[in-house]
Amino acid sequence: QSTWGNIHSNSLLMQRSEIHLDTNQLFAGETVRGSVTIVVPKSKAKHLWKVAVIWVGTELTYFPDRYHNSENDRRIHQDETEIKICSQDLICWERPESDQQVAPHFADKAISWKFAFHIPTHAPSSFESENGHIRYNVFLRLDFMPLAPIVVNAIVHVLTPLNAVAALPNLNTVPFCSHAVKVTECYCLARGEVSASIQIEGKEGPLVYASGDTIQVKVIVHNDSQVTITHTTVQLIQIVTYRTVPDSIRVNEAMMTQVRRIVVATPSNM
């Protein structure tokens, strides 16, 4: 079993609770596999009532309250919408009703349980931002009575396969498809007109890319002005629209990368 650092533990007074993941990066439709290991001292084991592994995926969107804009207030006052993507519980051990206040047989010993949870086929990719996140977690929960429970979690990073993204119905109506051209025109005051076109090349079908892919871009500059253009800059911008309660919408833009090229576009050249 490969763990390569994906061991999440909580150790206190000879007590140990760990989650071991086979891998923490998976595609939607695959299965999260691993095991949990606990060591509970006999003095505390008599209070142990249940051991459970919980698989949860949540989508959370939140906005700062309009009247509380500071970072501290933001944690308290916010419009918030949470959607549960998936949820499943696995009961590893539960105390029988006839076995009250008796330490279980595994007290002072290490005991492990394996788990496997299916990721929904259409689960969205993991995502983190200042206005929301999509997170998938495996929780190990030990319930004690009357003591407080112990909870350990491990984060699973979920990716959406490209073939699943390309099959989404809304992509069939996107006008910006392969080899599409977007033209932007600007005017240099009274010194003439400059226009530019950008073209995506080398990809058939919908424009769907994964992290690490190369986007081939062709830029054509038409210079009908009296100035010389010395460089061009192409930026890849991520635009995310967040919605919480009705009429609460926020659009955030973030520059993912940019490419700057030196060119010499003299008047009346392209």
Coordinates of C-alpha atoms in Angstrom, one line a residue:
Q1 CA 0.0 0.0 0.0
S2 CA 1.5 3.3 -1.1
T3 CA 1.1 6.1 1.4
W4 CA 3.8 8.6 0.4
G5 CA 2.9 11.1 3.1
N6 CA -0.9 10.6 2.9
I7 CA -1.0 9.4 6.5
H8 CA -3.1 11.7 8.7
S9 CA -2.8 10.9 12.3
N10 CA -3.7 12.2 15.8
S11 CA -1.5 10.9 18.6
L12 CA -2.2 11.7 22.3
L13 CA -1.3 9.7 25.4
M14 CA -0.4 6.6 23.5
Q15 CA -3.5 7.0 21.3
R16 CA -3.3 6.9 17.5
S17 CA -5.7 7.3 14.7
E18 CA -4.6 7.3 11.1
I19 CA -5.9 7.3 7.5
H20 CA -3.9 5.7 4.8
L21 CA -4.8 6.5 1.2
D22 CA -3.7 4.4 -1.8
T23 CA -3.6 7.7 -3.7
N24 CA -5.0 11.1 -3.0
Q25 CA -5.5 12.1 -6.7
L26 CA -8.4 10.4 -8.6
F27 CA -10.7 10.9 -11.5
A28 CA -14.5 11.2 -11.1
G29 CA -15.9 7.7 -11.5
E30 CA -13.0 6.0 -9.8
T31 CA -12.8 4.5 -6.3
V32 CA -11.1 5.9 -3.2
R33 CA -9.4 3.1 -1.4
G34 CA -7.3 2.9 1.7
S35 CA -7.4 1.9 5.3
V36 CA -7.7 3.3 8.8
T37 CA -5.7 2.3 11.9
I38 CA -6.4 3.1 15.5
V39 CA -4.7 2.5 18.8
V40 CA -6.8 3.3 21.9
P41 CA -5.4 2.8 25.4
K42 CA -7.5 0.6 27.7
S43 CA -8.2 3.4 30.1
K44 CA -10.1 5.2 27.3
A45 CA -11.3 2.3 25.3
K46 CA -14.0 1.6 27.8
H47 CA -15.6 4.9 26.7
L48 CA -15.4 4.1 23.0
W49 CA -18.8 3.6 21.3
K50 CA -18.2 3.7 17.6
V51 CA -15.5 3.9 14.9
A52 CA -16.7 5.1 11.5
V53 CA -15.1 6.2 8.2
I54 CA -17.0 8.9 6.4
W55 CA -16.7 9.9 2.7
V56 CA -18.0 13.4 2.0
G57 CA -17.9 15.8 -1.0
T58 CA -19.2 19.3 -0.6
E59 CA -19.5 22.4 -2.8
L60 CA -19.5 25.6 -0.7
T61 CA -20.0 29.2 -2.0
Y62 CA -19.8 32.2 0.4
F63 CA -19.8 36.0 0.1
P64 CA -18.7 38.5 2.7
D65 CA -21.5 40.4 4.3
R66 CA -21.9 43.8 2.7
Y67 CA -21.6 45.5 6.1
H68 CA -18.6 43.5 7.3
N69 CA -15.8 43.6 4.9
S70 CA -12.8 42.9 7.1
E71 CA -11.2 39.5 7.0
N72 CA -12.2 38.7 10.6
D73 CA -15.8 39.6 10.2
R74 CA -16.0 37.6 7.0
R75 CA -15.7 34.4 8.9
I76 CA -18.9 35.2 10.8
H77 CA -21.1 37.2 8.5
Q78 CA -21.5 35.7 5.0
D79 CA -24.1 34.6 2.5
E80 CA -23.5 30.9 2.2
T81 CA -24.7 28.1 0.1
E82 CA -23.6 24.5 0.6
I83 CA -24.4 21.5 -1.7
K84 CA -23.5 18.0 -0.7
I85 CA -22.1 16.2 -3.8
C86 CA -21.7 12.8 -2.1
S87 CA -21.8 11.2 1.3
Q88 CA -21.3 7.7 2.6
D89 CA -20.6 6.2 6.1
L90 CA -18.8 3.0 6.9
I91 CA -19.3 1.7 10.5
C92 CA -16.1 -0.1 11.4
W93 CA -17.0 -1.0 14.9
E94 CA -19.9 -0.2 17.2
R95 CA -20.3 -1.2 20.9
P96 CA -23.0 -3.8 21.6
E97 CA -25.7 -2.6 23.9
S98 CA -25.0 -5.6 26.2
D99 CA -21.3 -4.6 26.5
Q100 CA -21.5 -1.4 28.5
Q101 CA -18.3 0.2 30.0
V102 CA -16.1 -2.8 28.9
A103 CA -13.0 -2.2 27.0
P104 CA -13.1 -3.8 23.5
H105 CA -10.8 -6.7 22.7
F106 CA -8.5 -4.4 20.6
A107 CA -7.6 -2.0 23.5
D108 CA -3.9 -1.1 23.6
K109 CA -3.5 -2.8 20.2
A110 CA -3.3 -1.5 16.7
I111 CA -6.3 -2.5 14.6
S112 CA -7.1 -1.6 11.0
W113 CA -10.0 -1.6 8.6
K114 CA -10.1 -1.2 4.9
F115 CA -12.5 1.1 3.0
A116 CA -13.6 1.8 -0.6
F117 CA -15.8 4.7 -1.6
H118 CA -17.0 5.4 -5.2
I119 CA -16.6 8.9 -6.6
P120 CA -19.7 9.9 -8.6
T121 CA -19.2 9.8 -12.4
H122 CA -20.2 13.4 -12.8
A123 CA -18.5 14.8 -9.7
P124 CA -17.0 18.2 -10.3
S125 CA -13.2 18.7 -9.9
S126 CA -11.7 19.9 -6.7
F127 CA -11.5 23.6 -6.5
E128 CA -10.3 26.3 -4.1
S129 CA -10.9 30.0 -4.1
E130 CA -11.6 33.0 -1.9
N131 CA -15.4 32.7 -2.5
G132 CA -15.9 29.0 -2.4
H133 CA -14.5 25.5 -2.8
I134 CA -15.2 22.0 -3.9
R135 CA -13.7 19.5 -1.5
Y136 CA -13.6 15.8 -1.0
N137 CA -12.6 14.3 2.4
V138 CA -12.3 11.0 4.1
F139 CA -13.0 11.3 7.8
L140 CA -12.1 8.9 10.6
R141 CA -14.4 9.5 13.6
L142 CA -14.0 7.9 17.0
D143 CA -17.0 8.5 19.3
F144 CA -16.5 8.4 23.0
M145 CA -19.1 8.7 25.8
P146 CA -19.1 11.1 27.5
L147 CA -15.8 12.3 26.1
A148 CA -15.5 14.4 23.0
P149 CA -15.1 12.6 19.7
I150 CA -11.8 12.4 17.8
V151 CA -11.9 13.2 14.1
V152 CA -9.1 12.9 11.6
N153 CA -9.5 13.8 7.9
A154 CA -7.6 13.2 4.6
I155 CA -8.2 15.4 1.5
V156 CA -8.8 13.6 -1.8
H157 CA -8.2 15.7 -5.0
V158 CA -10.8 14.8 -7.7
L159 CA -10.3 15.5 -11.4
T160 CA -13.0 15.4 -14.1
P161 CA -11.9 13.3 -17.1
L162 CA -11.7 15.2 -20.4
N163 CA -14.1 12.9 -22.2
A164 CA -16.7 13.6 -19.5
V165 CA -16.3 17.3 -19.8
A166 CA -16.5 17.2 -23.6
A167 CA -19.7 15.2 -23.4
L168 CA -21.5 17.9 -21.3
P169 CA -24.6 19.2 -23.2
N170 CA -23.8 22.9 -22.8
L171 CA -20.5 22.5 -24.7
N172 CA -22.5 21.7 -27.9
T173 CA -24.0 25.2 -27.9
V174 CA -20.7 27.1 -27.2
P175 CA -20.1 29.3 -30.3
F176 CA -16.3 29.6 -29.5
C177 CA -15.2 26.3 -31.0
S178 CA -12.2 24.9 -32.8
H179 CA -10.5 27.4 -35.1
A180 CA -12.8 30.2 -34.0
V181 CA -11.5 33.8 -34.4
K182 CA -12.2 36.6 -32.0
V183 CA -11.4 40.1 -33.3
T184 CA -10.7 43.1 -31.0
E185 CA -10.4 46.6 -32.4
C186 CA -8.9 49.6 -30.7
Y187 CA -8.2 53.2 -31.8
C188 CA -5.0 55.1 -31.0
L189 CA -6.7 58.4 -30.5
A190 CA -6.3 60.4 -33.7
R191 CA -3.3 58.4 -35.0
G192 CA -5.2 55.7 -36.7
E193 CA -6.7 52.2 -36.1
V194 CA -5.1 49.0 -34.8
S195 CA -7.0 45.7 -34.8
A196 CA -5.9 42.2 -33.7
S197 CA -7.4 38.8 -34.1
I198 CA -6.6 35.7 -32.0
Q199 CA -7.1 32.2 -33.2
I200 CA -7.0 28.8 -31.4
E201 CA -5.2 26.2 -33.5
G202 CA -4.4 22.6 -33.5
K203 CA -7.4 21.2 -31.7
E204 CA -10.5 19.5 -33.2
G205 CA -13.9 19.6 -31.5
P206 CA -14.8 21.6 -28.3
L207 CA -12.0 23.6 -26.7
V208 CA -11.5 21.4 -23.6
Y209 CA -8.0 21.4 -22.0
A210 CA -6.5 19.7 -18.9
S211 CA -3.8 21.1 -16.7
G212 CA -0.5 20.7 -18.5
D213 CA -1.9 20.9 -22.0
T214 CA -0.6 23.4 -24.5
I215 CA -3.0 25.9 -26.1
Q216 CA -1.7 26.9 -29.5
V217 CA -2.6 30.6 -30.3
K218 CA -2.1 32.6 -33.5
V219 CA -2.3 36.4 -33.2
I220 CA -2.6 38.6 -36.3
V221 CA -2.1 42.4 -35.8
H222 CA -3.3 44.9 -38.4
N223 CA -1.6 48.3 -37.9
D224 CA -3.3 51.1 -39.8
S225 CA -2.0 53.7 -37.4
Q226 CA 1.0 56.0 -37.4
V227 CA 2.7 54.2 -34.5
T228 CA 4.9 51.1 -34.4
I229 CA 3.8 48.2 -32.2
T230 CA 6.8 46.6 -30.4
H231 CA 5.2 43.7 -28.5
T232 CA 2.1 41.6 -27.9
T233 CA 0.8 39.9 -24.7
V234 CA -1.6 37.0 -24.6
Q235 CA -3.2 36.1 -21.3
L236 CA -5.2 33.1 -20.2
I237 CA -7.9 34.3 -17.8
Q238 CA -10.0 32.1 -15.5
I239 CA -13.5 33.5 -15.0
V240 CA -15.7 32.0 -12.3
T241 CA -19.2 33.0 -11.5
Y242 CA -20.4 32.4 -7.9
R243 CA -24.1 32.3 -6.9
T244 CA -25.4 31.9 -3.4
V245 CA -28.8 33.2 -2.3
P246 CA -31.1 34.7 -5.0
D247 CA -29.6 37.8 -6.6
S248 CA -26.2 37.2 -5.0
I249 CA -23.8 36.9 -7.8
R250 CA -20.1 37.6 -8.0
V251 CA -17.7 37.2 -10.9
N252 CA -14.0 36.7 -10.2
E253 CA -11.3 36.9 -12.8
A254 CA -7.8 35.5 -12.3
M255 CA -4.9 35.5 -14.7
M256 CA -3.5 32.0 -15.0
T257 CA -0.6 32.7 -17.3
Q258 CA 0.6 35.2 -19.9
V259 CA 3.0 35.1 -22.9
R260 CA 4.8 38.2 -24.1
R261 CA 6.3 38.3 -27.6
I262 CA 8.4 41.0 -29.2
V263 CA 7.1 42.0 -32.6
V264 CA 7.7 44.9 -35.0
A265 CA 4.4 46.0 -36.6
T266 CA 5.1 49.2 -38.5
P267 CA 2.4 51.4 -39.9
S268 CA 0.3 49.6 -42.6
N269 CA 1.9 46.2 -41.8
M270 CA 0.3 43.2 -40.2

